Amino acid sequence: MDDDISSILVDEASIQGRIKEIGAEISERYRGKELLLIWIQSGALLFTADLIRSISIPVKIDSIRVSSYKGTTRPVSEPLITQRPSHDLEGENVVLIDDIFDTGKTLERVISELKKMNPGSIESCVLIEKQANRQTINPCNYVGFNIQDQFVVGYGLDFAEKYRNLPYIGVLKPEFQNPPEWV
Ligand code: IMP
Ligand code: MG
């Protein structure tokens, strides 16, 4: 699998180091309060698993599923919520967790849906942010790393559902991004 990657953008140690800082920040911000983390499937799986172990206050966890990609490196449709959280969000302090902020449409859509469920507050947390394609003014409250506009995989991020299990974030070689049978 490593052979499919042209360069490592964020290595394992850097990811884990930054997650400890974000976990400490969230713990500080919500100390003495209730906190419900809602992670976005499937990309935020690894980030969430590591982040919750860096948070030192008790948290509740829920998830949501959003679909917008169909085996390409660009979204083909508006984000669609295909699985809703199972908790009652009324009055809850929610922190949404996603793998990457690109246009921002996924988080914007999720935030507007969740607001209808009357949470007490909503913040968002992403591991990676790309500034280049931003199409929303919604800021992310916690950001792991800013990267240039390029398609990355690993540490939860996929191309056509693959490569999520790489422990680092890397750039997929062009020949693996557009296999001839999918063109
Ligand atoms: P946005 O809605 O444009 O902000 O895109 C967010 C979603 O797009 C993320 O949850 C990812 O699933 C996907 N995405 C955006 N950029 C990348 C990338 O470079 N690699 C893999 N997935 C990406
Ligand atoms: Mg994805």
mmCIF file of C-alpha atoms and ligand atoms in Angstrom:
data_model
loop_
_atom_site.group_PDB
_atom_site.id
_atom_site.type_symbol
_atom_site.label_atom_id
_atom_site.label_comp_id
_atom_site.label_asym_id
_atom_site.label_seq_id
_atom_site.Cartn_x
_atom_site.Cartn_y
_atom_site.Cartn_z
ATOM 1 C CA MET A 1 0.000 0.000 0.000
ATOM 2 C CA ASP A 2 2.883 2.415 0.807
ATOM 3 C CA ASP A 3 3.978 2.008 -2.832
ATOM 4 C CA ASP A 4 0.773 3.728 -4.012
ATOM 5 C CA ILE A 5 1.731 6.913 -2.160
ATOM 6 C CA SER A 6 3.952 9.538 -3.796
ATOM 7 C CA SER A 7 4.711 11.520 -0.628
ATOM 8 C CA ILE A 8 3.857 11.590 3.058
ATOM 9 C CA LEU A 9 2.321 14.937 3.975
ATOM 10 C CA VAL A 10 1.687 14.454 7.689
ATOM 11 C CA ASP A 11 3.476 11.601 9.419
ATOM 12 C CA GLU A 12 2.165 9.447 12.247
ATOM 13 C CA ALA A 13 4.093 11.206 15.029
ATOM 14 C CA SER A 14 2.945 14.655 13.893
ATOM 15 C CA ILE A 15 -0.694 13.505 13.759
ATOM 16 C CA GLN A 16 -0.532 12.009 17.252
ATOM 17 C CA GLY A 17 1.262 15.061 18.673
ATOM 18 C CA ARG A 18 -1.283 17.498 17.277
ATOM 19 C CA ILE A 19 -4.208 15.345 18.457
ATOM 20 C CA LYS A 20 -2.903 15.538 22.028
ATOM 21 C CA GLU A 21 -2.949 19.353 21.780
ATOM 22 C CA ILE A 22 -6.491 19.451 20.370
ATOM 23 C CA GLY A 23 -7.687 16.960 23.003
ATOM 24 C CA ALA A 24 -6.255 19.172 25.750
ATOM 25 C CA GLU A 25 -7.923 22.253 24.236
ATOM 26 C CA ILE A 26 -11.342 20.564 24.038
ATOM 27 C CA SER A 27 -10.984 19.209 27.603
ATOM 28 C CA GLU A 28 -10.215 22.699 28.858
ATOM 29 C CA ARG A 29 -13.083 24.310 26.955
ATOM 30 C CA TYR A 30 -15.710 21.817 28.196
ATOM 31 C CA ARG A 31 -14.453 21.032 31.701
ATOM 32 C CA GLY A 32 -17.432 20.854 34.069
ATOM 33 C CA LYS A 33 -19.875 20.704 31.134
ATOM 34 C CA GLU A 34 -21.640 17.956 29.208
ATOM 35 C CA LEU A 35 -20.069 17.181 25.829
ATOM 36 C CA LEU A 36 -21.428 15.121 22.954
ATOM 37 C CA LEU A 37 -18.972 14.337 20.153
ATOM 38 C CA ILE A 38 -20.562 13.543 16.804
ATOM 39 C CA TRP A 39 -18.166 12.059 14.280
ATOM 40 C CA ILE A 40 -18.801 11.923 10.571
ATOM 41 C CA GLN A 41 -18.518 8.440 9.066
ATOM 42 C CA SER A 42 -16.341 6.949 7.814
ATOM 43 C CA GLY A 43 -13.478 9.408 7.368
ATOM 44 C CA ALA A 44 -13.315 10.599 10.976
ATOM 45 C CA LEU A 45 -13.015 7.062 12.377
ATOM 46 C CA LEU A 46 -9.297 7.044 13.170
ATOM 47 C CA PHE A 47 -9.151 10.717 14.156
ATOM 48 C CA THR A 48 -12.070 10.250 16.560
ATOM 49 C CA ALA A 49 -10.638 7.084 18.093
ATOM 50 C CA ASP A 50 -7.361 8.849 18.897
ATOM 51 C CA LEU A 51 -8.894 12.212 19.812
ATOM 52 C CA ILE A 52 -11.292 10.810 22.432
ATOM 53 C CA ARG A 53 -8.337 9.187 24.188
ATOM 54 C CA SER A 54 -6.690 12.611 24.409
ATOM 55 C CA ILE A 55 -9.762 14.167 26.025
ATOM 56 C CA SER A 56 -9.634 14.027 29.811
ATOM 57 C CA ILE A 57 -13.308 14.727 30.597
ATOM 58 C CA PRO A 58 -16.159 12.206 30.170
ATOM 59 C CA VAL A 59 -17.755 12.487 26.713
ATOM 60 C CA LYS A 60 -20.725 10.974 24.938
ATOM 61 C CA ILE A 61 -20.250 9.781 21.361
ATOM 62 C CA ASP A 62 -22.598 9.610 18.395
ATOM 63 C CA SER A 63 -22.102 9.558 14.639
ATOM 64 C CA ILE A 64 -23.651 10.702 11.407
ATOM 65 C CA ARG A 65 -23.167 9.554 7.833
ATOM 66 C CA VAL A 66 -22.972 11.940 4.899
ATOM 67 C CA SER A 67 -22.442 11.001 1.295
ATOM 68 C CA SER A 68 -21.175 13.202 -1.511
ATOM 69 C CA TYR A 69 -18.425 11.292 -3.328
ATOM 70 C CA LYS A 70 -18.769 8.404 -5.743
ATOM 71 C CA GLY A 71 -15.287 7.050 -6.385
ATOM 72 C CA THR A 72 -13.901 10.333 -7.640
ATOM 73 C CA THR A 73 -11.684 13.005 -6.121
ATOM 74 C CA ARG A 74 -14.350 15.727 -6.497
ATOM 75 C CA PRO A 75 -17.834 15.800 -4.981
ATOM 76 C CA VAL A 76 -20.539 14.814 -7.493
ATOM 77 C CA SER A 77 -23.544 16.058 -5.567
ATOM 78 C CA GLU A 78 -24.628 18.147 -2.604
ATOM 79 C CA PRO A 79 -23.851 16.368 0.686
ATOM 80 C CA LEU A 80 -26.701 14.070 1.702
ATOM 81 C CA ILE A 81 -27.243 12.944 5.289
ATOM 82 C CA THR A 82 -27.835 9.206 5.085
ATOM 83 C CA GLN A 83 -27.684 8.369 8.796
ATOM 84 C CA ARG A 84 -28.759 10.698 11.583
ATOM 85 C CA PRO A 85 -27.452 10.819 15.179
ATOM 86 C CA SER A 86 -29.366 8.636 17.626
ATOM 87 C CA HIS A 87 -29.065 10.954 20.663
ATOM 88 C CA ASP A 88 -31.622 13.628 21.497
ATOM 89 C CA LEU A 89 -29.549 16.780 20.871
ATOM 90 C CA GLU A 90 -31.823 19.147 22.815
ATOM 91 C CA GLY A 91 -29.570 21.398 24.938
ATOM 92 C CA GLU A 92 -26.431 19.322 24.262
ATOM 93 C CA ASN A 93 -22.989 20.873 23.686
ATOM 94 C CA VAL A 94 -21.972 19.244 20.413
ATOM 95 C CA VAL A 95 -18.538 19.045 18.818
ATOM 96 C CA LEU A 96 -18.662 17.687 15.280
ATOM 97 C CA ILE A 97 -15.607 15.775 14.137
ATOM 98 C CA ASP A 98 -14.632 15.340 10.499
ATOM 99 C CA ASP A 99 -11.496 14.219 8.707
ATOM 100 C CA ILE A 100 -11.065 17.088 6.251
ATOM 101 C CA PHE A 101 -12.537 20.482 5.418
ATOM 102 C CA ASP A 102 -12.410 21.134 1.677
ATOM 103 C CA THR A 103 -15.284 23.264 0.345
ATOM 104 C CA GLY A 104 -16.890 23.217 3.796
ATOM 105 C CA LYS A 105 -20.222 22.073 2.344
ATOM 106 C CA THR A 106 -20.329 18.853 4.345
ATOM 107 C CA LEU A 107 -19.921 20.612 7.677
ATOM 108 C CA GLU A 108 -22.229 23.444 6.650
ATOM 109 C CA ARG A 109 -24.954 20.963 5.745
ATOM 110 C CA VAL A 110 -24.481 18.895 8.886
ATOM 111 C CA ILE A 111 -24.452 21.965 11.142
ATOM 112 C CA SER A 112 -27.661 23.323 9.609
ATOM 113 C CA GLU A 113 -29.389 19.931 10.045
ATOM 114 C CA LEU A 114 -28.208 19.498 13.630
ATOM 115 C CA LYS A 115 -29.270 23.031 14.569
ATOM 116 C CA LYS A 116 -32.858 21.956 13.844
ATOM 117 C CA MET A 117 -32.471 19.484 16.726
ATOM 118 C CA ASN A 118 -31.931 22.370 19.207
ATOM 119 C CA PRO A 119 -28.483 21.662 20.634
ATOM 120 C CA GLY A 120 -27.155 24.051 23.303
ATOM 121 C CA SER A 121 -24.048 24.752 21.185
ATOM 122 C CA ILE A 122 -22.202 23.383 18.150
ATOM 123 C CA GLU A 123 -18.477 23.528 17.424
ATOM 124 C CA SER A 124 -16.532 21.697 14.727
ATOM 125 C CA CYS A 125 -13.177 19.989 14.658
ATOM 126 C CA VAL A 126 -11.278 18.750 11.607
ATOM 127 C CA LEU A 127 -7.886 17.115 11.290
ATOM 128 C CA ILE A 128 -7.071 18.673 7.913
ATOM 129 C CA GLU A 129 -8.167 21.922 6.345
ATOM 130 C CA LYS A 130 -7.645 22.950 2.713
ATOM 131 C CA GLN A 131 -8.129 26.682 2.314
ATOM 132 C CA ALA A 132 -8.156 26.726 -1.496
ATOM 133 C CA ASN A 133 -11.701 25.480 -2.170
ATOM 134 C CA ARG A 134 -13.490 27.006 0.813
ATOM 135 C CA GLN A 135 -17.072 27.942 -0.124
ATOM 136 C CA THR A 136 -18.466 28.770 3.301
ATOM 137 C CA ILE A 137 -17.752 31.360 5.939
ATOM 138 C CA ASN A 138 -18.323 28.815 8.734
ATOM 139 C CA PRO A 139 -15.031 28.573 10.624
ATOM 140 C CA CYS A 140 -13.773 25.336 12.161
ATOM 141 C CA ASN A 141 -13.122 25.722 15.873
ATOM 142 C CA TYR A 142 -10.307 23.159 16.027
ATOM 143 C CA VAL A 143 -8.017 22.427 13.067
ATOM 144 C CA GLY A 144 -5.168 19.920 13.060
ATOM 145 C CA PHE A 145 -3.226 20.902 9.945
ATOM 146 C CA ASN A 146 -3.618 23.216 6.970
ATOM 147 C CA ILE A 147 -2.561 21.720 3.635
ATOM 148 C CA GLN A 148 -2.306 22.814 0.002
ATOM 149 C CA ASP A 149 -5.077 21.830 -2.394
ATOM 150 C CA GLN A 150 -4.205 18.263 -3.299
ATOM 151 C CA PHE A 151 -5.999 14.967 -2.910
ATOM 152 C CA VAL A 152 -4.789 13.095 0.146
ATOM 153 C CA VAL A 153 -5.505 9.675 1.614
ATOM 154 C CA GLY A 154 -4.788 7.817 4.823
ATOM 155 C CA TYR A 155 -5.625 8.110 8.503
ATOM 156 C CA GLY A 156 -9.330 7.723 7.686
ATOM 157 C CA LEU A 157 -9.282 9.542 4.351
ATOM 158 C CA ASP A 158 -10.149 7.408 1.363
ATOM 159 C CA PHE A 159 -10.020 7.239 -2.369
ATOM 160 C CA ALA A 160 -12.991 5.111 -3.511
ATOM 161 C CA GLU A 161 -13.210 3.724 0.072
ATOM 162 C CA LYS A 162 -9.594 2.538 0.117
ATOM 163 C CA TYR A 163 -6.437 3.668 1.957
ATOM 164 C CA ARG A 164 -8.271 4.672 5.154
ATOM 165 C CA ASN A 165 -6.021 2.287 7.095
ATOM 166 C CA LEU A 166 -2.739 4.088 6.357
ATOM 167 C CA PRO A 167 -1.396 5.478 9.666
ATOM 168 C CA TYR A 168 -0.241 8.731 7.995
ATOM 169 C CA ILE A 169 -1.660 11.234 5.493
ATOM 170 C CA GLY A 170 -0.152 11.060 2.052
ATOM 171 C CA VAL A 171 -0.634 11.963 -1.585
ATOM 172 C CA LEU A 172 -1.890 9.180 -3.812
ATOM 173 C CA LYS A 173 0.093 8.662 -7.012
ATOM 174 C CA PRO A 174 -1.876 10.002 -10.005
ATOM 175 C CA GLU A 175 -2.024 6.586 -11.669
ATOM 176 C CA PHE A 176 -4.011 5.261 -8.687
ATOM 177 C CA GLN A 177 -6.445 8.210 -8.671
ATOM 178 C CA ASN A 178 -7.811 7.552 -12.125
ATOM 179 C CA PRO A 179 -7.657 3.861 -12.939
ATOM 180 C CA PRO A 180 -8.504 3.444 -16.662
ATOM 181 C CA GLU A 181 -11.632 1.365 -15.971
ATOM 182 C CA TRP A 182 -13.238 4.304 -14.112
ATOM 183 C CA VAL A 183 -12.531 7.036 -16.678
HETATM 184 P P1 IMP B 1 -16.216 19.355 1.779
HETATM 185 O O1 IMP B 1 -17.687 19.106 1.945
HETATM 186 O O2 IMP B 1 -15.899 19.860 0.416
HETATM 187 O O3 IMP B 1 -15.630 20.229 2.866
HETATM 188 O O4 IMP B 1 -15.494 17.965 1.830
HETATM 189 C C1 IMP B 1 -15.431 17.235 2.983
HETATM 190 C C2 IMP B 1 -15.430 15.763 2.660
HETATM 191 O O5 IMP B 1 -14.844 15.516 1.388
HETATM 192 C C3 IMP B 1 -14.593 15.007 3.675
HETATM 193 O O6 IMP B 1 -15.406 14.487 4.705
HETATM 194 C C4 IMP B 1 -13.946 13.924 2.837
HETATM 195 O O7 IMP B 1 -14.722 12.754 2.880
HETATM 196 C C5 IMP B 1 -13.940 14.448 1.416
HETATM 197 N N1 IMP B 1 -12.602 14.951 0.976
HETATM 198 C C6 IMP B 1 -12.271 16.228 0.686
HETATM 199 N N2 IMP B 1 -10.979 16.327 0.311
HETATM 200 C C7 IMP B 1 -10.485 15.065 0.370
HETATM 201 C C8 IMP B 1 -9.169 14.506 0.119
HETATM 202 O O8 IMP B 1 -8.187 15.174 -0.235
HETATM 203 N N3 IMP B 1 -9.074 13.164 0.289
HETATM 204 C C9 IMP B 1 -10.109 12.376 0.683
HETATM 205 N N4 IMP B 1 -11.332 12.856 0.936
HETATM 206 C C10 IMP B 1 -11.524 14.194 0.790
HETATM 207 MG MG MG B 2 -14.556 10.446 1.867
#
